[in-house]
Structures are given as C-alpha cells and as structure tokens.
Amino acid sequence: MKRHIDLLHGRILGSLTGLALPIMATSLVQTAYNLTDMAWIGRVGSSAVAAVGAAGMYTWLSSGIVTLARMGGQIKVAHSLGEGEERKAAEYGRGALQLTVLLAVVYGLIVLFFAEKLIGFFGLRSEKIVWDAQVYLRITCGLILFPFLNQTMTGLFTAIGDSKTPFLANCTGLIMNMVLDPVLIFGMGPFPRMEAAGAAIATVTAQITVTLVLAGRAFGEPVLFEKIRLWQRTSMEHFQEILKLGVPSSLQSMLYSGISMVLTRMIASWGDAAIAVQRVGGQVECISWMTAEGFGSAMNAFTGQNFGARLYDRVRKSYKIALIVIGIWGTFTSCLLIFGAEFIFKIFIQEPEVLPIGISYLVVLGIGQMPMCEELLTVGALQGLGKTMSCSVITIVLTAARIPLALMLTRTFLGLDGIWWALTLTSITKGCVYVIYYLWVLKRLPREAKTAAG
C-alpha cells in the first residue's frame, strides 16, 4: 500500500482528499475515544461526567503545550521537503521530537504535584467529584508523554504526505479503549470497579498502544524518520525556527483552553449538572470540530509543501476546493446537532433534570458549526504559509470576547443559555474573519513561480 502522497504534482482534489480523508477519519476515531469514555462514564452518573469534564480541561490545555513542538516541526518539515532539503527536514523532525519529550516531562510533574489546586480552580461542590477529578487528572496527565509523542509524530507523518499511518495507529488504540472502558469502569473479572479512574487507565493504555504503532511504522520510513537520530544534538538555530512558528500557535491553543476554563467556572455556578452538560456537549461537538481540524491539518501540509516549492497557484486552488468540501461537512453537522439534539444527548445522560439543559446546549452549538469548520480549515492553511502569528492574534482576540459576552448574556432572560450563545456567536464571527483574511492573503501571494500539473 502506498503510504506517501505526492502533494506537489497531479490533481489538487485527488492529492488533497487523499491526504485529508485519513486525517479526518483519524479525527473521528479520536472523537470515538472520547465518546466511548463519555458513554460509559455517563452510565455511572452525571457526577462522574462532571469529574472527568473538569480534569479533561487540563488534558485540553496540554494539547496547546505540545503544539509548541508539533506545529513548528510540521511546518518546517513540510517547507524543507518542498524545497527538496530532506536532511534539513530530518533535523527539524528530530528537534520537534526532543522538544516534545522535554515538555511532556515538565507538564506531567507540574500536574502530579499541583492536581489538588488545579481541580480546586473550578469550585466543584461535591467532595467525591473533586476526588475523582484529581485521580483522573493525575493518571492522564502524569503519563502525558504518550499523547504528546502521538501528536508530534502524527504532525510529522502528515508533513511527509502519510496520513494513513496515524489512522491505523488510532484505530488500534480505539479498539483497545473500547475493550478496556467497561472492564475498568464497572469492574469485570479480576478488575475492581474503578469508575473515573478506570476510564483514565483505559485512555492511557490506548494512548500507549498508539505510540507503539506509530514508532513501529516509523522504523524504516525512508522520507523522514529513518534519517532522524534522536540522541544527536539539534542546533539552537533549528530550535529557534521551530519555536518561532510553534510559540504563537501554542499560546493561541493554551489561551483558548484558559478562556474555556474561565467559562467552565462560570458554568459551575449553575451546579455540577451544568458542568456535566458542558462535557457531553463538548465531546459531541468534536464530531465536527476534530474532523474540520483534521482537514485543516491536511491543508497545513499541502499548503506548506507547495509554498516551499513556490507553487502558489496550487496553494490558491486548494483552498477554494477545500472551502467547499468542509462547508458541506459543517452544514451536515449543524443539522445533526440541531435536529438530533435530544436523541444524541440521551445516549450519554438520561437524568430528567439534566436533559433539557443538554438539548438546549446542542441546539445552540449546532447553529455555529459551519463557520467553525471554515475557521479551522483556514487556520490550517494560514499555518502552512507560516502565518502562525496572525492566527494567534485573531483567535485570541475573538475567543477572549466570549467572557464579557457571556457575562452580559447570562444577565438577560437567557441565563445559562447565554454562555452557549457566547460560544456560537464568536464562532460565527471567527469563521467570517478568517475566510476574508485568508482570501486577502492569497491575493498578495506572488504569481506562479513554477508550473505543475493540476
């Protein structure tokens, strides 16, 4: 089976979709991870969902930290390959992996020592929920090395045009997670009932499995990985280039997570059930969010290689094609959340007092799915051009607006729904701003410097 896709030649739609479809499928598999956990944890009760939801905010924050290494590494590898510099690409790949390990060790230690204070930030009312959240946090983030490696290696595989390997690895991890979740959460055979802790152990075991598969496939990979020697020193110049591109994206992601934490604390004032609703709704929204982000990752690699090769016309055409494709997907997910809200939420929580809140959340979120998908696609395209700073400024400013907007709307008749509307209105705004900005950027690209079929 051909693992690498030539992103510099041939038909744009074929190359782009060939790379994007496995990434989108991988994103759906990762979503299935979270939904599987949520479906089983939901059977324990909304209190267990609230515990996992609170702790999960810090696993989300960790994704922003590893972005520091992953994004810079992925972009520079793609640019180097587009320029025909395979040796330089390997040096950037090595630097990204070394930085990933360092970040994972530091973050894991911080979480282990300060888990109590980190969970205390949310002001949860139940002692059991607080304890379960701390246990879940210590397990998942204490072993954060494996998901960190998975994200960086996935970025590097994507940069070289191989999106099938991460898909295979994540499918293997999903199977492991689906098997272990009910066994460890409820206790079967020799295993005791562990509830939230069981979900954490199942997740970590699945992540370790993904790491092993990715590492196994990396051995002997001729384009990039077989040229990487992890024990060799990476020059400070290469680290600086990685950080130059990675820091803006990392800050963007971490501040995004931080803003969500502030909103979560606001939501907690409506009770622990509201936290459970947010957790379920956020995981359901991942169906569109992670898939669109996956397509954006494909755009990152495709744009990066063609930009490095100075094939600017392919950069322009690919975005217009992708905009239509992801727009169709966003419209579908909007309809799914709006018209299927009750059916979907009941899969996870059936408690009568929680159900109306959950349905309202999904309906309001559904309205903003299409522009959110366009936003994530465009972010990937801009990052492929190396414009990570522009992405950070737009995302931080408009996402930060959610806090004052939520404070204002919750004081109206909307109440808790005001927070949901703050999320949706800012998503719509970001989608429009990103598309307009990127079309302006495309107009300013030089005319075609090289010619290529497609």
Short mmCIF file of N, CA, C and O in Angstrom, two decimals, residues 139-212:
data_model
loop_
_atom_site.label_atom_id
_atom_site.label_comp_id
_atom_site.label_asym_id
_atom_site.label_seq_id
_atom_site.Cartn_x
_atom_site.Cartn_y
_atom_site.Cartn_z
N ILE A 139 -3.64 10.55 36.55
CA ILE A 139 -3.35 9.41 35.67
C ILE A 139 -3.12 9.87 34.23
O ILE A 139 -2.12 9.53 33.61
N THR A 140 -4.06 10.65 33.71
CA THR A 140 -3.98 11.02 32.29
C THR A 140 -2.84 12.01 32.00
O THR A 140 -2.14 11.88 30.99
N CYS A 141 -2.65 12.98 32.88
CA CYS A 141 -1.60 13.97 32.63
C CYS A 141 -0.25 13.56 33.21
O CYS A 141 0.79 14.03 32.74
N GLY A 142 -0.26 12.69 34.20
CA GLY A 142 1.01 12.17 34.70
C GLY A 142 1.74 11.35 33.65
O GLY A 142 2.97 11.26 33.66
N LEU A 143 0.98 10.75 32.74
CA LEU A 143 1.55 9.96 31.64
C LEU A 143 1.30 10.66 30.31
O LEU A 143 1.05 10.02 29.29
N ILE A 144 1.42 11.97 30.32
CA ILE A 144 1.11 12.78 29.14
C ILE A 144 2.15 12.60 28.03
O ILE A 144 1.93 13.02 26.88
N LEU A 145 3.28 11.95 28.34
CA LEU A 145 4.33 11.74 27.34
C LEU A 145 3.78 11.05 26.10
O LEU A 145 4.14 11.41 24.97
N PHE A 146 2.91 10.07 26.29
CA PHE A 146 2.44 9.28 25.15
C PHE A 146 1.52 10.06 24.21
O PHE A 146 1.75 10.07 22.99
N PRO A 147 0.49 10.75 24.72
CA PRO A 147 -0.29 11.58 23.79
C PRO A 147 0.53 12.71 23.18
O PRO A 147 0.28 13.11 22.04
N PHE A 148 1.53 13.23 23.90
CA PHE A 148 2.41 14.25 23.32
C PHE A 148 3.17 13.69 22.12
O PHE A 148 3.23 14.30 21.05
N LEU A 149 3.78 12.52 22.31
CA LEU A 149 4.50 11.89 21.21
C LEU A 149 3.58 11.58 20.04
O LEU A 149 3.95 11.74 18.87
N ASN A 150 2.36 11.14 20.36
CA ASN A 150 1.40 10.81 19.30
C ASN A 150 1.08 12.03 18.45
O ASN A 150 0.99 11.94 17.22
N GLN A 151 0.88 13.17 19.10
CA GLN A 151 0.53 14.38 18.35
C GLN A 151 1.68 14.86 17.47
O GLN A 151 1.48 15.21 16.30
N THR A 152 2.89 14.85 18.01
CA THR A 152 4.02 15.31 17.22
C THR A 152 4.34 14.36 16.08
O THR A 152 4.58 14.79 14.94
N MET A 153 4.32 13.06 16.35
CA MET A 153 4.59 12.10 15.28
C MET A 153 3.51 12.14 14.21
O MET A 153 3.80 12.01 13.02
N THR A 154 2.27 12.35 14.62
CA THR A 154 1.19 12.49 13.63
C THR A 154 1.43 13.70 12.74
O THR A 154 1.25 13.64 11.52
N GLY A 155 1.87 14.82 13.35
CA GLY A 155 2.18 16.01 12.56
C GLY A 155 3.31 15.77 11.57
O GLY A 155 3.25 16.22 10.42
N LEU A 156 4.33 15.02 11.99
CA LEU A 156 5.46 14.73 11.10
C LEU A 156 5.06 13.77 9.99
O LEU A 156 5.47 13.95 8.83
N PHE A 157 4.28 12.75 10.31
CA PHE A 157 3.78 11.85 9.27
C PHE A 157 2.94 12.62 8.25
O PHE A 157 3.05 12.41 7.04
N THR A 158 2.11 13.54 8.75
CA THR A 158 1.26 14.33 7.85
C THR A 158 2.11 15.22 6.95
O THR A 158 1.82 15.37 5.76
N ALA A 159 3.17 15.80 7.50
CA ALA A 159 4.03 16.70 6.72
C ALA A 159 4.68 15.99 5.54
O ALA A 159 4.95 16.62 4.51
N ILE A 160 4.93 14.68 5.67
CA ILE A 160 5.58 13.96 4.57
C ILE A 160 4.55 13.32 3.64
O ILE A 160 4.90 12.59 2.71
N GLY A 161 3.26 13.60 3.89
CA GLY A 161 2.23 13.09 3.00
C GLY A 161 1.72 11.71 3.36
O GLY A 161 1.08 11.04 2.53
N ASP A 162 1.97 11.26 4.59
CA ASP A 162 1.49 9.94 5.04
C ASP A 162 0.47 10.14 6.16
O ASP A 162 0.83 10.32 7.32
N SER A 163 -0.80 10.11 5.81
CA SER A 163 -1.86 10.24 6.82
C SER A 163 -2.47 8.88 7.16
O SER A 163 -3.31 8.79 8.05
N LYS A 164 -2.07 7.83 6.44
CA LYS A 164 -2.64 6.50 6.69
C LYS A 164 -2.08 5.88 7.97
O LYS A 164 -2.80 5.19 8.69
N THR A 165 -0.80 6.13 8.24
CA THR A 165 -0.18 5.55 9.44
C THR A 165 -0.84 6.04 10.72
O THR A 165 -1.18 5.23 11.60
N PRO A 166 -1.04 7.36 10.92
CA PRO A 166 -1.75 7.80 12.13
C PRO A 166 -3.16 7.22 12.23
O PRO A 166 -3.64 6.93 13.33
N PHE A 167 -3.83 7.05 11.09
CA PHE A 167 -5.17 6.45 11.11
C PHE A 167 -5.11 5.02 11.62
O PHE A 167 -5.91 4.63 12.49
N LEU A 168 -4.18 4.24 11.11
CA LEU A 168 -4.02 2.85 11.56
C LEU A 168 -3.72 2.80 13.06
O LEU A 168 -4.32 2.00 13.79
N ALA A 169 -2.82 3.67 13.51
CA ALA A 169 -2.44 3.67 14.93
C ALA A 169 -3.61 4.02 15.82
O ALA A 169 -3.85 3.38 16.86
N ASN A 170 -4.39 5.03 15.43
CA ASN A 170 -5.52 5.45 16.26
C ASN A 170 -6.65 4.44 16.25
O ASN A 170 -7.36 4.30 17.25
N CYS A 171 -6.84 3.74 15.14
CA CYS A 171 -7.85 2.66 15.12
C CYS A 171 -7.48 1.56 16.10
O CYS A 171 -8.34 1.03 16.82
N THR A 172 -6.20 1.23 16.14
CA THR A 172 -5.73 0.22 17.09
C THR A 172 -5.97 0.67 18.52
O THR A 172 -6.42 -0.11 19.37
N GLY A 173 -5.66 1.94 18.79
CA GLY A 173 -5.88 2.47 20.14
C GLY A 173 -7.35 2.50 20.50
O GLY A 173 -7.72 2.24 21.66
N LEU A 174 -8.22 2.82 19.53
CA LEU A 174 -9.66 2.86 19.79
C LEU A 174 -10.18 1.49 20.21
O LEU A 174 -10.97 1.37 21.15
N ILE A 175 -9.74 0.46 19.51
CA ILE A 175 -10.17 -0.90 19.85
C ILE A 175 -9.76 -1.23 21.29
O ILE A 175 -10.54 -1.78 22.07
N MET A 176 -8.54 -0.87 21.63
CA MET A 176 -8.06 -1.11 23.00
C MET A 176 -8.92 -0.36 24.01
O MET A 176 -9.31 -0.91 25.05
N ASN A 177 -9.24 0.89 23.71
CA ASN A 177 -10.03 1.71 24.63
C ASN A 177 -11.44 1.15 24.79
O ASN A 177 -12.00 1.12 25.90
N MET A 178 -12.06 0.72 23.68
CA MET A 178 -13.43 0.19 23.73
C MET A 178 -13.51 -1.09 24.55
O MET A 178 -14.50 -1.34 25.24
N VAL A 179 -12.45 -1.87 24.50
CA VAL A 179 -12.42 -3.12 25.27
C VAL A 179 -12.24 -2.83 26.75
O VAL A 179 -12.91 -3.41 27.62
N LEU A 180 -11.31 -1.92 27.06
CA LEU A 180 -10.95 -1.68 28.46
C LEU A 180 -11.94 -0.81 29.22
O LEU A 180 -12.07 -0.96 30.45
N ASP A 181 -12.63 0.09 28.55
CA ASP A 181 -13.54 1.01 29.24
C ASP A 181 -14.55 0.31 30.14
O ASP A 181 -14.59 0.57 31.35
N PRO A 182 -15.41 -0.55 29.62
CA PRO A 182 -16.39 -1.18 30.50
C PRO A 182 -15.76 -2.09 31.55
O PRO A 182 -16.26 -2.21 32.69
N VAL A 183 -14.65 -2.71 31.18
CA VAL A 183 -13.98 -3.63 32.12
C VAL A 183 -13.45 -2.87 33.33
O VAL A 183 -13.63 -3.29 34.49
N LEU A 184 -12.81 -1.72 33.10
CA LEU A 184 -12.17 -0.99 34.20
C LEU A 184 -13.12 -0.02 34.90
O LEU A 184 -12.97 0.24 36.09
N ILE A 185 -14.09 0.53 34.17
CA ILE A 185 -15.03 1.47 34.80
C ILE A 185 -15.97 0.74 35.76
O ILE A 185 -16.17 1.16 36.90
N PHE A 186 -16.52 -0.39 35.30
CA PHE A 186 -17.53 -1.10 36.11
C PHE A 186 -16.96 -2.31 36.85
O PHE A 186 -17.59 -2.81 37.77
N GLY A 187 -15.79 -2.76 36.43
CA GLY A 187 -15.19 -3.91 37.09
C GLY A 187 -15.68 -5.22 36.53
O GLY A 187 -16.86 -5.55 36.66
N MET A 188 -14.82 -5.96 35.89
CA MET A 188 -15.17 -7.26 35.33
C MET A 188 -14.01 -8.21 35.57
O MET A 188 -12.84 -7.81 35.50
N GLY A 189 -14.31 -9.46 35.83
CA GLY A 189 -13.28 -10.44 36.06
C GLY A 189 -12.42 -10.06 37.25
O GLY A 189 -12.93 -9.72 38.32
N PRO A 190 -11.10 -10.04 37.10
CA PRO A 190 -10.22 -9.73 38.23
C PRO A 190 -10.12 -8.23 38.53
O PRO A 190 -9.50 -7.85 39.53
N PHE A 191 -10.74 -7.41 37.72
CA PHE A 191 -10.61 -5.95 37.88
C PHE A 191 -11.74 -5.39 38.75
O PHE A 191 -12.91 -5.70 38.53
N PRO A 192 -11.41 -4.55 39.73
CA PRO A 192 -12.44 -3.94 40.57
C PRO A 192 -13.12 -2.79 39.83
O PRO A 192 -12.64 -2.31 38.81
N ARG A 193 -14.25 -2.33 40.34
CA ARG A 193 -14.94 -1.18 39.79
C ARG A 193 -14.14 0.09 40.12
O ARG A 193 -13.92 0.42 41.28
N MET A 194 -13.71 0.82 39.06
CA MET A 194 -12.85 1.98 39.28
C MET A 194 -13.46 3.29 38.79
O MET A 194 -12.90 4.37 39.02
N GLU A 195 -14.56 3.23 38.07
CA GLU A 195 -15.28 4.40 37.59
C GLU A 195 -14.35 5.38 36.87
O GLU A 195 -13.72 5.02 35.87
N ALA A 196 -14.20 6.64 37.34
CA ALA A 196 -13.40 7.64 36.62
C ALA A 196 -11.95 7.21 36.47
O ALA A 196 -11.33 7.41 35.42
N ALA A 197 -11.39 6.59 37.51
CA ALA A 197 -10.00 6.12 37.43
C ALA A 197 -9.86 5.04 36.35
O ALA A 197 -8.86 5.00 35.63
N GLY A 198 -10.87 4.19 36.23
CA GLY A 198 -10.84 3.15 35.21
C GLY A 198 -10.86 3.74 33.81
O GLY A 198 -10.15 3.26 32.92
N ALA A 199 -11.65 4.80 33.62
CA ALA A 199 -11.68 5.47 32.32
C ALA A 199 -10.31 6.07 31.99
O ALA A 199 -9.85 6.02 30.85
N ALA A 200 -9.65 6.62 33.00
CA ALA A 200 -8.33 7.22 32.79
C ALA A 200 -7.30 6.16 32.41
O ALA A 200 -6.50 6.34 31.49
N ILE A 201 -7.33 5.02 33.12
CA ILE A 201 -6.38 3.95 32.82
C ILE A 201 -6.61 3.39 31.42
O ILE A 201 -5.67 3.11 30.67
N ALA A 202 -7.87 3.24 31.04
CA ALA A 202 -8.19 2.74 29.70
C ALA A 202 -7.68 3.71 28.64
O ALA A 202 -7.10 3.29 27.61
N THR A 203 -7.86 5.00 28.86
CA THR A 203 -7.41 6.01 27.91
C THR A 203 -5.89 6.00 27.77
O THR A 203 -5.35 6.02 26.65
N VAL A 204 -5.18 5.96 28.89
CA VAL A 204 -3.72 5.97 28.84
C VAL A 204 -3.18 4.72 28.16
O VAL A 204 -2.24 4.79 27.36
N THR A 205 -3.78 3.56 28.46
CA THR A 205 -3.34 2.32 27.82
C THR A 205 -3.53 2.39 26.31
O THR A 205 -2.67 1.96 25.54
N ALA A 206 -4.63 2.96 25.88
CA ALA A 206 -4.88 3.12 24.44
C ALA A 206 -3.86 4.07 23.83
O ALA A 206 -3.37 3.84 22.71
N GLN A 207 -3.51 5.14 24.54
CA GLN A 207 -2.53 6.10 24.02
C GLN A 207 -1.14 5.47 23.89
O GLN A 207 -0.41 5.74 22.92
N ILE A 208 -0.78 4.63 24.86
CA ILE A 208 0.50 3.92 24.78
C ILE A 208 0.51 3.00 23.56
O ILE A 208 1.51 2.89 22.84
N THR A 209 -0.62 2.35 23.30
CA THR A 209 -0.74 1.47 22.13
C THR A 209 -0.53 2.25 20.84
O THR A 209 0.18 1.80 19.93
N VAL A 210 -1.12 3.45 20.76
CA VAL A 210 -0.95 4.30 19.58
C VAL A 210 0.52 4.66 19.39
O VAL A 210 1.05 4.62 18.27
N THR A 211 1.20 5.01 20.48
CA THR A 211 2.62 5.36 20.41
C THR A 211 3.44 4.21 19.85
O THR A 211 4.32 4.41 19.00
N LEU A 212 3.17 3.01 20.32
CA LEU A 212 3.92 1.84 19.87
C LEU A 212 3.71 1.58 18.38
O LEU A 212 4.66 1.25 17.66
#
